[in-house]
Amino acid sequence: MRAWWWQVGLLFGAIVLISALHFLTPLDRTTAHQIYQRLYYLPIVAAALLFGLRGGLLSALAASIAYLPHIFFQWQHHQPEYALNQYAEIVLFFFFALVTGALSDRNRREHLRAERIAAELERSYAELRSTFEQLLQAERLSALGELSAGIVHEIRNPLAAVKGAVEIIEDELAANSPRREFAAIAKREIERIEKLVHEFVRFGRAPKLVKTAVNVNELVQRVSKLIEQQAAANMITIEEQLTQDLPLAHLDAEQIEQVLLNLTINAMQAMPNGGKIILRTSRHEGSIRIEVVDTGGGIPANAIGRVFDPFFTMKEKGSGLGLSIAHQIVTGHGGRLAAENNLQGAVFSLLLPLKTRTLG
């Protein structure tokens, strides 16, 4: 703003200075006056280049107002024919302002258009690069998935055989044998591997959705009921913040319940010393939002962008597939699952599509 006023002041000062030279120079020095009148074009053209057509015309008007008294009071009486030439010069002021201002505006529009095109190209390039990276990652995951699926298939049979062998050995041990403890450890670890294999198979298989019109508040209350005893045992309180009269959502209730259970169990595991879980529902831009909020301190900054990646986990014995499966289920519903931090902990939010009929 300060630079703008400085430019206007400089142009106005130039017009005043040229006009002062006219009044201070004797009339018999015609050549000097002819030079002065040409000097008016400098601020006029400069204003047109700096401020466009409007600036050029205003500058021409200012030069005309400053020059007319000199023509009328001095040249009109001294040399009437020369005065006519000066009036014609004023017309040229506006002509130059009009042409230069129009060209300046056109160049400015072309410059802005070029900047917009450059910004759009840069944005398109960034999107293209991001898409390419995603496709490359998807290709890698697809190849990894095919390889892993084959490995998992081969693991199942020998794993069942090992489990059966351990059970046979355990049956042959005396009830008070210290070796039974090792058999129990082996069985427990085999069960953990079986669970991991089961989760991997579920992740690799696209979920089949059976959508119905669902009361989301009732679904959230059901999940709250399922975890309340475990939460109480871990000194965790559950608070429901449910928006009433929500429309029905068109979804697979069993699978979304699985997602919410996964999120609430993760929230409890993030608060080993107790805390609070808030289950919140609301309406958001044509969708229903379900939020699972905890007071567990939040997700580390270097992990928040990877929590839905397959096999990424911050748990010592986690498979890293729970949140990936949850994300897959929500995406399959045409919804969105996102994670962020608030002041006290983590917030996982589901956006799910609506069914138009409202609850009574």
mmCIF file of C-alpha atoms in Angstrom:
data_model
loop_
_atom_site.group_PDB
_atom_site.id
_atom_site.type_symbol
_atom_site.label_atom_id
_atom_site.label_comp_id
_atom_site.label_asym_id
_atom_site.label_seq_id
_atom_site.Cartn_x
_atom_site.Cartn_y
_atom_site.Cartn_z
ATOM 1 C CA MET A 1 0.000 0.000 0.000
ATOM 2 C CA ARG A 2 2.821 2.408 0.879
ATOM 3 C CA ALA A 3 4.556 1.713 -2.468
ATOM 4 C CA TRP A 4 1.287 2.395 -4.312
ATOM 5 C CA TRP A 5 0.900 5.828 -2.713
ATOM 6 C CA TRP A 6 4.542 6.591 -3.349
ATOM 7 C CA GLN A 7 4.115 5.895 -7.078
ATOM 8 C CA VAL A 8 0.947 8.025 -7.285
ATOM 9 C CA GLY A 9 2.675 10.870 -5.456
ATOM 10 C CA LEU A 10 5.667 10.702 -7.776
ATOM 11 C CA LEU A 11 3.471 10.848 -10.904
ATOM 12 C CA PHE A 12 1.376 13.702 -9.541
ATOM 13 C CA GLY A 13 4.547 15.567 -8.522
ATOM 14 C CA ALA A 14 5.931 15.173 -12.081
ATOM 15 C CA ILE A 15 2.746 16.718 -13.548
ATOM 16 C CA VAL A 16 2.905 19.627 -11.082
ATOM 17 C CA LEU A 17 6.604 20.197 -11.844
ATOM 18 C CA ILE A 18 6.026 20.255 -15.630
ATOM 19 C CA SER A 19 3.126 22.695 -15.195
ATOM 20 C CA ALA A 20 5.294 24.931 -12.983
ATOM 21 C CA LEU A 21 7.975 24.995 -15.699
ATOM 22 C CA HIS A 22 5.340 26.226 -18.174
ATOM 23 C CA PHE A 23 4.276 29.084 -15.895
ATOM 24 C CA LEU A 24 7.838 30.042 -15.002
ATOM 25 C CA THR A 25 9.226 29.999 -18.562
ATOM 26 C CA PRO A 26 8.712 33.143 -20.679
ATOM 27 C CA LEU A 27 6.290 32.717 -23.580
ATOM 28 C CA ASP A 28 8.827 33.761 -26.162
ATOM 29 C CA ARG A 29 10.800 30.564 -25.463
ATOM 30 C CA THR A 30 8.472 28.431 -27.574
ATOM 31 C CA THR A 31 10.895 25.544 -27.989
ATOM 32 C CA ALA A 32 11.150 25.085 -24.229
ATOM 33 C CA HIS A 33 7.348 25.038 -23.930
ATOM 34 C CA GLN A 34 7.109 22.442 -26.699
ATOM 35 C CA ILE A 35 9.573 20.258 -24.797
ATOM 36 C CA TYR A 36 7.590 20.704 -21.557
ATOM 37 C CA GLN A 37 4.295 19.700 -23.166
ATOM 38 C CA ARG A 38 5.929 16.508 -24.463
ATOM 39 C CA LEU A 39 7.131 15.760 -20.947
ATOM 40 C CA TYR A 40 3.496 15.263 -19.874
ATOM 41 C CA TYR A 41 3.511 11.979 -21.760
ATOM 42 C CA LEU A 42 6.017 10.506 -19.317
ATOM 43 C CA PRO A 43 3.722 10.421 -16.237
ATOM 44 C CA ILE A 44 0.713 9.547 -18.443
ATOM 45 C CA VAL A 45 2.432 6.501 -19.996
ATOM 46 C CA ALA A 46 3.975 5.525 -16.638
ATOM 47 C CA ALA A 47 0.552 5.653 -14.942
ATOM 48 C CA ALA A 48 -0.975 3.562 -17.751
ATOM 49 C CA LEU A 49 1.772 0.948 -17.419
ATOM 50 C CA LEU A 50 1.581 0.843 -13.628
ATOM 51 C CA PHE A 51 -2.185 1.077 -13.095
ATOM 52 C CA GLY A 52 -3.734 0.164 -16.435
ATOM 53 C CA LEU A 53 -6.370 2.007 -18.439
ATOM 54 C CA ARG A 54 -7.960 3.693 -15.440
ATOM 55 C CA GLY A 55 -4.623 4.965 -14.149
ATOM 56 C CA GLY A 56 -3.616 6.267 -17.587
ATOM 57 C CA LEU A 57 -6.906 8.158 -18.080
ATOM 58 C CA LEU A 58 -6.750 9.679 -14.584
ATOM 59 C CA SER A 59 -3.173 10.775 -15.215
ATOM 60 C CA ALA A 60 -4.206 12.315 -18.583
ATOM 61 C CA LEU A 61 -7.048 14.125 -16.819
ATOM 62 C CA ALA A 62 -4.677 15.458 -14.144
ATOM 63 C CA ALA A 63 -2.200 16.652 -16.814
ATOM 64 C CA SER A 64 -5.028 18.355 -18.750
ATOM 65 C CA ILE A 65 -6.337 20.165 -15.658
ATOM 66 C CA ALA A 66 -2.799 21.305 -14.811
ATOM 67 C CA TYR A 67 -2.016 22.426 -18.394
ATOM 68 C CA LEU A 68 -5.323 24.118 -19.358
ATOM 69 C CA PRO A 69 -4.862 27.260 -17.184
ATOM 70 C CA HIS A 70 -1.505 27.893 -18.877
ATOM 71 C CA ILE A 71 -3.088 27.576 -22.340
ATOM 72 C CA PHE A 72 -6.182 29.612 -21.528
ATOM 73 C CA PHE A 73 -4.640 32.462 -19.542
ATOM 74 C CA GLN A 74 -1.334 32.813 -21.399
ATOM 75 C CA TRP A 75 -1.244 31.306 -24.895
ATOM 76 C CA GLN A 76 -4.898 32.143 -25.679
ATOM 77 C CA HIS A 77 -4.020 35.858 -25.542
ATOM 78 C CA HIS A 78 -0.420 35.657 -26.710
ATOM 79 C CA GLN A 79 -0.673 33.274 -29.697
ATOM 80 C CA PRO A 80 -4.268 32.018 -30.326
ATOM 81 C CA GLU A 81 -3.160 29.707 -33.166
ATOM 82 C CA TYR A 82 -0.553 28.064 -30.953
ATOM 83 C CA ALA A 83 -3.210 27.681 -28.243
ATOM 84 C CA LEU A 84 -5.298 25.583 -30.643
ATOM 85 C CA ASN A 85 -2.300 23.316 -31.116
ATOM 86 C CA GLN A 86 -2.103 22.906 -27.326
ATOM 87 C CA TYR A 87 -5.797 21.961 -27.077
ATOM 88 C CA ALA A 88 -5.151 19.276 -29.691
ATOM 89 C CA GLU A 89 -2.212 18.118 -27.564
ATOM 90 C CA ILE A 90 -4.598 17.518 -24.657
ATOM 91 C CA VAL A 91 -6.679 15.228 -26.894
ATOM 92 C CA LEU A 92 -3.490 13.283 -27.604
ATOM 93 C CA PHE A 93 -2.927 12.936 -23.859
ATOM 94 C CA PHE A 94 -6.130 10.877 -23.619
ATOM 95 C CA PHE A 95 -5.375 8.943 -26.798
ATOM 96 C CA PHE A 96 -1.974 7.831 -25.502
ATOM 97 C CA ALA A 97 -3.496 7.011 -22.109
ATOM 98 C CA LEU A 98 -6.228 4.948 -23.778
ATOM 99 C CA VAL A 99 -3.892 2.948 -26.036
ATOM 100 C CA THR A 100 -1.142 2.410 -23.457
ATOM 101 C CA GLY A 101 -3.622 1.589 -20.673
ATOM 102 C CA ALA A 102 -5.504 -0.910 -22.844
ATOM 103 C CA LEU A 103 -2.259 -2.645 -23.816
ATOM 104 C CA SER A 104 -1.102 -2.655 -20.204
ATOM 105 C CA ASP A 105 -4.384 -4.210 -19.019
ATOM 106 C CA ARG A 106 -4.155 -6.818 -21.743
ATOM 107 C CA ASN A 107 -0.569 -7.706 -20.769
ATOM 108 C CA ARG A 108 -1.582 -7.862 -17.107
ATOM 109 C CA ARG A 109 -4.450 -10.239 -17.909
ATOM 110 C CA GLU A 110 -2.136 -12.412 -19.996
ATOM 111 C CA HIS A 111 0.410 -12.435 -17.167
ATOM 112 C CA LEU A 112 -2.229 -13.471 -14.614
ATOM 113 C CA ARG A 113 -3.518 -16.112 -17.015
ATOM 114 C CA ALA A 114 0.004 -17.448 -17.490
ATOM 115 C CA GLU A 115 0.469 -17.558 -13.703
ATOM 116 C CA ARG A 116 -2.817 -19.444 -13.282
ATOM 117 C CA ILE A 117 -1.857 -21.913 -15.999
ATOM 118 C CA ALA A 118 1.571 -22.399 -14.402
ATOM 119 C CA ALA A 119 -0.052 -22.979 -10.984
ATOM 120 C CA GLU A 120 -2.536 -25.442 -12.487
ATOM 121 C CA LEU A 121 0.259 -27.263 -14.300
ATOM 122 C CA GLU A 122 2.296 -27.435 -11.119
ATOM 123 C CA ARG A 123 -0.720 -28.738 -9.185
ATOM 124 C CA SER A 124 -1.510 -31.261 -11.934
ATOM 125 C CA TYR A 125 2.110 -32.394 -11.959
ATOM 126 C CA ALA A 126 2.050 -32.840 -8.178
ATOM 127 C CA GLU A 127 -1.189 -34.840 -8.418
ATOM 128 C CA LEU A 128 0.226 -36.926 -11.258
ATOM 129 C CA ARG A 129 3.387 -37.623 -9.291
ATOM 130 C CA SER A 130 1.335 -38.536 -6.211
ATOM 131 C CA THR A 131 -0.896 -40.815 -8.293
ATOM 132 C CA PHE A 132 2.133 -42.462 -9.864
ATOM 133 C CA GLU A 133 3.659 -43.071 -6.439
ATOM 134 C CA GLN A 134 0.369 -44.517 -5.191
ATOM 135 C CA LEU A 135 0.111 -46.798 -8.230
ATOM 136 C CA LEU A 136 3.700 -47.896 -7.717
ATOM 137 C CA GLN A 137 3.004 -48.575 -4.049
ATOM 138 C CA ALA A 138 -0.205 -50.423 -4.970
ATOM 139 C CA GLU A 139 1.717 -52.539 -7.475
ATOM 140 C CA ARG A 140 4.308 -53.389 -4.853
ATOM 141 C CA LEU A 141 1.607 -54.229 -2.300
ATOM 142 C CA SER A 142 -0.234 -56.319 -4.884
ATOM 143 C CA ALA A 143 2.923 -58.299 -5.665
ATOM 144 C CA LEU A 144 3.638 -58.639 -1.947
ATOM 145 C CA GLY A 145 0.040 -59.723 -1.358
ATOM 146 C CA GLU A 146 0.191 -62.449 -4.002
ATOM 147 C CA LEU A 147 3.492 -63.727 -2.645
ATOM 148 C CA SER A 148 2.303 -63.569 0.969
ATOM 149 C CA ALA A 149 -1.021 -65.247 0.132
ATOM 150 C CA GLY A 150 0.890 -68.195 -1.266
ATOM 151 C CA ILE A 151 3.103 -68.326 1.806
ATOM 152 C CA VAL A 152 0.096 -68.125 4.129
ATOM 153 C CA HIS A 153 -1.619 -70.951 2.267
ATOM 154 C CA GLU A 154 1.504 -73.102 2.672
ATOM 155 C CA ILE A 155 1.802 -72.208 6.380
ATOM 156 C CA ARG A 156 -1.702 -73.317 7.376
ATOM 157 C CA ASN A 157 -1.258 -77.079 6.971
ATOM 158 C CA PRO A 158 2.151 -77.438 8.702
ATOM 159 C CA LEU A 159 0.937 -75.077 11.430
ATOM 160 C CA ALA A 160 -2.054 -77.324 12.100
ATOM 161 C CA ALA A 161 0.271 -80.342 12.160
ATOM 162 C CA VAL A 162 2.625 -78.643 14.648
ATOM 163 C CA LYS A 163 -0.314 -77.683 16.860
ATOM 164 C CA GLY A 164 -1.595 -81.274 16.809
ATOM 165 C CA ALA A 165 1.867 -82.624 17.636
ATOM 166 C CA VAL A 166 2.229 -80.254 20.604
ATOM 167 C CA GLU A 167 -1.173 -81.320 21.934
ATOM 168 C CA ILE A 168 -0.191 -84.981 21.649
ATOM 169 C CA ILE A 169 3.082 -84.348 23.497
ATOM 170 C CA GLU A 170 1.209 -82.347 26.166
ATOM 171 C CA ASP A 171 -1.225 -85.246 26.727
ATOM 172 C CA GLU A 172 1.665 -87.640 27.334
ATOM 173 C CA LEU A 173 3.254 -85.401 29.986
ATOM 174 C CA ALA A 174 2.436 -85.844 33.638
ATOM 175 C CA ALA A 175 0.093 -83.254 35.124
ATOM 176 C CA ASN A 176 2.866 -81.988 37.423
ATOM 177 C CA SER A 177 5.604 -82.053 34.768
ATOM 178 C CA PRO A 178 7.465 -78.724 34.375
ATOM 179 C CA ARG A 179 7.586 -79.408 30.634
ATOM 180 C CA ARG A 180 3.837 -78.781 30.373
ATOM 181 C CA GLU A 181 4.663 -75.058 30.764
ATOM 182 C CA PHE A 182 6.759 -75.205 27.571
ATOM 183 C CA ALA A 183 3.916 -76.973 25.770
ATOM 184 C CA ALA A 184 1.522 -74.220 26.898
ATOM 185 C CA ILE A 185 3.925 -71.559 25.586
ATOM 186 C CA ALA A 186 4.182 -73.376 22.249
ATOM 187 C CA LYS A 187 0.382 -73.650 21.953
ATOM 188 C CA ARG A 188 -0.045 -69.967 22.814
ATOM 189 C CA GLU A 189 2.455 -68.879 20.162
ATOM 190 C CA ILE A 190 0.874 -71.182 17.574
ATOM 191 C CA GLU A 191 -2.527 -69.632 18.317
ATOM 192 C CA ARG A 192 -0.992 -66.183 17.850
ATOM 193 C CA ILE A 193 0.399 -67.224 14.449
ATOM 194 C CA GLU A 194 -3.013 -68.683 13.517
ATOM 195 C CA LYS A 195 -4.660 -65.381 14.417
ATOM 196 C CA LEU A 196 -2.134 -63.475 12.310
ATOM 197 C CA VAL A 197 -2.747 -65.824 9.359
ATOM 198 C CA HIS A 198 -6.520 -65.388 9.769
ATOM 199 C CA GLU A 199 -6.192 -61.574 9.806
ATOM 200 C CA PHE A 200 -3.950 -61.641 6.755
ATOM 201 C CA VAL A 201 -6.460 -63.779 4.818
ATOM 202 C CA ARG A 202 -9.238 -61.357 5.774
ATOM 203 C CA PHE A 203 -7.134 -58.390 4.687
ATOM 204 C CA GLY A 204 -6.347 -59.965 1.315
ATOM 205 C CA ARG A 205 -9.998 -60.798 0.672
ATOM 206 C CA ALA A 206 -12.274 -57.848 -0.209
ATOM 207 C CA PRO A 207 -15.169 -57.743 2.308
ATOM 208 C CA LYS A 208 -18.622 -58.503 0.946
ATOM 209 C CA LEU A 209 -21.037 -55.860 2.168
ATOM 210 C CA VAL A 210 -24.624 -56.531 3.174
ATOM 211 C CA LYS A 211 -25.980 -53.002 3.484
ATOM 212 C CA THR A 212 -29.164 -52.091 5.302
ATOM 213 C CA ALA A 213 -30.632 -48.901 6.740
ATOM 214 C CA VAL A 214 -28.974 -48.602 10.164
ATOM 215 C CA ASN A 215 -29.574 -46.395 13.191
ATOM 216 C CA VAL A 216 -25.982 -45.293 13.878
ATOM 217 C CA ASN A 217 -26.700 -44.202 17.456
ATOM 218 C CA GLU A 218 -28.015 -47.698 18.302
ATOM 219 C CA LEU A 219 -24.919 -49.217 16.683
ATOM 220 C CA VAL A 220 -22.624 -47.020 18.795
ATOM 221 C CA GLN A 221 -24.579 -47.840 21.964
ATOM 222 C CA ARG A 222 -24.222 -51.550 21.196
ATOM 223 C CA VAL A 223 -20.446 -51.210 20.877
ATOM 224 C CA SER A 224 -20.338 -49.210 24.109
ATOM 225 C CA LYS A 225 -22.230 -51.995 25.883
ATOM 226 C CA LEU A 226 -19.828 -54.640 24.560
ATOM 227 C CA ILE A 227 -16.712 -52.934 25.931
ATOM 228 C CA GLU A 228 -18.045 -51.363 29.140
ATOM 229 C CA GLN A 229 -16.963 -54.208 31.459
ATOM 230 C CA GLN A 230 -13.457 -54.402 30.002
ATOM 231 C CA ALA A 231 -13.205 -50.607 30.139
ATOM 232 C CA ALA A 232 -14.301 -50.506 33.776
ATOM 233 C CA ALA A 233 -11.709 -53.173 34.649
ATOM 234 C CA ASN A 234 -9.046 -50.891 33.169
ATOM 235 C CA MET A 235 -10.338 -47.757 34.964
ATOM 236 C CA ILE A 236 -11.611 -46.275 31.685
ATOM 237 C CA THR A 237 -14.911 -44.421 31.485
ATOM 238 C CA ILE A 238 -17.011 -44.379 28.329
ATOM 239 C CA GLU A 239 -18.962 -41.258 27.420
ATOM 240 C CA GLU A 240 -21.576 -41.158 24.667
ATOM 241 C CA GLN A 241 -22.225 -37.864 22.853
ATOM 242 C CA LEU A 242 -24.936 -38.817 20.393
ATOM 243 C CA THR A 243 -26.722 -36.362 18.108
ATOM 244 C CA GLN A 244 -30.415 -37.164 18.120
ATOM 245 C CA ASP A 245 -32.694 -37.552 15.066
ATOM 246 C CA LEU A 246 -29.852 -38.595 12.780
ATOM 247 C CA PRO A 247 -30.868 -39.989 9.373
ATOM 248 C CA LEU A 248 -30.397 -43.675 8.717
ATOM 249 C CA ALA A 249 -27.049 -44.701 7.231
ATOM 250 C CA HIS A 250 -26.868 -47.278 4.458
ATOM 251 C CA LEU A 251 -24.150 -49.684 5.642
ATOM 252 C CA ASP A 252 -23.172 -53.172 6.753
ATOM 253 C CA ALA A 253 -23.864 -52.956 10.492
ATOM 254 C CA GLU A 254 -21.775 -56.002 11.414
ATOM 255 C CA GLN A 255 -18.656 -54.752 9.669
ATOM 256 C CA ILE A 256 -18.938 -51.168 10.950
ATOM 257 C CA GLU A 257 -19.435 -52.614 14.439
ATOM 258 C CA GLN A 258 -16.187 -54.521 13.917
ATOM 259 C CA VAL A 259 -14.451 -51.263 12.923
ATOM 260 C CA LEU A 260 -15.733 -49.453 16.030
ATOM 261 C CA LEU A 261 -14.733 -52.342 18.285
ATOM 262 C CA ASN A 262 -11.249 -52.283 16.776
ATOM 263 C CA LEU A 263 -10.949 -48.533 17.345
ATOM 264 C CA THR A 264 -12.272 -48.642 20.936
ATOM 265 C CA ILE A 265 -10.030 -51.582 21.882
ATOM 266 C CA ASN A 266 -7.034 -49.709 20.433
ATOM 267 C CA ALA A 267 -8.093 -46.668 22.470
ATOM 268 C CA MET A 268 -8.200 -48.765 25.664
ATOM 269 C CA GLN A 269 -4.759 -50.224 24.929
ATOM 270 C CA ALA A 270 -3.435 -46.653 24.544
ATOM 271 C CA MET A 271 -4.549 -45.892 28.160
ATOM 272 C CA PRO A 272 -2.973 -48.568 30.414
ATOM 273 C CA ASN A 273 -3.381 -46.272 33.440
ATOM 274 C CA GLY A 274 -7.005 -45.399 32.795
ATOM 275 C CA GLY A 275 -8.703 -42.526 31.040
ATOM 276 C CA LYS A 276 -11.782 -41.733 28.986
ATOM 277 C CA ILE A 277 -13.218 -42.808 25.635
ATOM 278 C CA ILE A 278 -15.785 -40.571 23.961
ATOM 279 C CA LEU A 279 -18.090 -42.053 21.311
ATOM 280 C CA ARG A 280 -19.587 -39.173 19.350
ATOM 281 C CA THR A 281 -22.021 -38.996 16.434
ATOM 282 C CA SER A 282 -22.947 -36.008 14.278
ATOM 283 C CA ARG A 283 -24.115 -35.066 10.809
ATOM 284 C CA HIS A 284 -21.492 -33.705 8.426
ATOM 285 C CA GLU A 285 -22.099 -32.535 4.821
ATOM 286 C CA GLY A 286 -24.348 -35.331 3.605
ATOM 287 C CA SER A 287 -22.658 -37.982 5.757
ATOM 288 C CA ILE A 288 -22.772 -39.233 9.320
ATOM 289 C CA ARG A 289 -19.613 -38.799 11.371
ATOM 290 C CA ILE A 290 -18.705 -41.243 14.136
ATOM 291 C CA GLU A 291 -15.746 -40.275 16.309
ATOM 292 C CA VAL A 292 -13.766 -42.380 18.767
ATOM 293 C CA VAL A 293 -11.817 -40.040 21.041
ATOM 294 C CA ASP A 294 -9.384 -41.110 23.767
ATOM 295 C CA THR A 295 -7.146 -39.436 26.337
ATOM 296 C CA GLY A 296 -4.129 -41.664 25.703
ATOM 297 C CA GLY A 297 -1.674 -38.942 24.705
ATOM 298 C CA GLY A 298 -2.143 -39.200 20.936
ATOM 299 C CA ILE A 299 -0.342 -40.804 18.023
ATOM 300 C CA PRO A 300 3.363 -39.949 17.527
ATOM 301 C CA ALA A 301 3.901 -37.374 14.777
ATOM 302 C CA ASN A 302 6.111 -39.743 12.775
ATOM 303 C CA ALA A 303 3.418 -42.451 12.822
ATOM 304 C CA ILE A 304 0.142 -40.594 12.274
ATOM 305 C CA GLY A 305 0.477 -40.732 8.491
ATOM 306 C CA ARG A 306 1.118 -44.507 8.511
ATOM 307 C CA VAL A 307 -1.440 -45.892 10.974
ATOM 308 C CA PHE A 308 -3.562 -47.383 8.174
ATOM 309 C CA ASP A 309 -0.617 -48.918 6.288
ATOM 310 C CA PRO A 310 -0.602 -52.738 6.200
ATOM 311 C CA PHE A 311 1.766 -54.336 8.753
ATOM 312 C CA PHE A 312 2.547 -51.005 10.457
ATOM 313 C CA THR A 313 2.111 -51.289 14.215
ATOM 314 C CA MET A 314 3.338 -49.623 17.378
ATOM 315 C CA LYS A 315 2.360 -52.617 19.545
ATOM 316 C CA GLU A 316 4.940 -55.133 20.642
ATOM 317 C CA LYS A 317 2.888 -58.133 19.425
ATOM 318 C CA GLY A 318 0.540 -56.435 16.970
ATOM 319 C CA SER A 319 0.003 -57.686 13.432
ATOM 320 C CA GLY A 320 -0.394 -54.210 11.911
ATOM 321 C CA LEU A 321 -3.531 -55.299 10.039
ATOM 322 C CA GLY A 322 -6.359 -54.216 12.354
ATOM 323 C CA LEU A 323 -6.518 -50.571 11.259
ATOM 324 C CA SER A 324 -5.788 -51.521 7.645
ATOM 325 C CA ILE A 325 -8.816 -53.828 7.644
ATOM 326 C CA ALA A 326 -10.917 -51.101 9.304
ATOM 327 C CA HIS A 327 -9.833 -48.615 6.637
ATOM 328 C CA GLN A 328 -10.622 -51.156 3.919
ATOM 329 C CA ILE A 329 -14.138 -51.712 5.320
ATOM 330 C CA VAL A 330 -14.935 -48.003 5.605
ATOM 331 C CA THR A 331 -13.574 -47.281 2.129
ATOM 332 C CA GLY A 332 -15.702 -50.141 0.789
ATOM 333 C CA HIS A 333 -18.745 -48.304 2.155
ATOM 334 C CA GLY A 334 -17.818 -45.212 0.129
ATOM 335 C CA GLY A 335 -16.808 -43.535 3.384
ATOM 336 C CA ARG A 336 -13.591 -42.244 4.905
ATOM 337 C CA LEU A 337 -11.600 -43.179 8.016
ATOM 338 C CA ALA A 338 -9.155 -40.584 9.334
ATOM 339 C CA ALA A 339 -6.854 -40.205 12.339
ATOM 340 C CA GLU A 340 -5.674 -37.051 14.080
ATOM 341 C CA ASN A 341 -4.586 -35.820 17.490
ATOM 342 C CA ASN A 342 -6.290 -33.406 19.864
ATOM 343 C CA LEU A 343 -4.939 -31.867 23.062
ATOM 344 C CA GLN A 344 -5.352 -35.062 25.135
ATOM 345 C CA GLY A 345 -5.224 -38.002 22.769
ATOM 346 C CA ALA A 346 -6.177 -39.483 19.420
ATOM 347 C CA VAL A 347 -9.358 -38.965 17.385
ATOM 348 C CA PHE A 348 -10.478 -41.544 14.820
ATOM 349 C CA SER A 349 -13.386 -40.342 12.703
ATOM 350 C CA LEU A 350 -15.577 -42.308 10.291
ATOM 351 C CA LEU A 351 -17.596 -40.545 7.595
ATOM 352 C CA LEU A 352 -20.388 -42.809 6.342
ATOM 353 C CA PRO A 353 -22.994 -42.239 3.605
ATOM 354 C CA LEU A 354 -26.605 -41.550 4.535
ATOM 355 C CA LYS A 355 -29.970 -43.018 3.718
ATOM 356 C CA THR A 356 -32.448 -40.174 3.199
ATOM 357 C CA ARG A 357 -35.316 -41.288 5.502
ATOM 358 C CA THR A 358 -35.062 -39.733 8.990
ATOM 359 C CA LEU A 359 -35.721 -41.462 12.272
ATOM 360 C CA GLY A 360 -38.806 -40.504 14.202
#
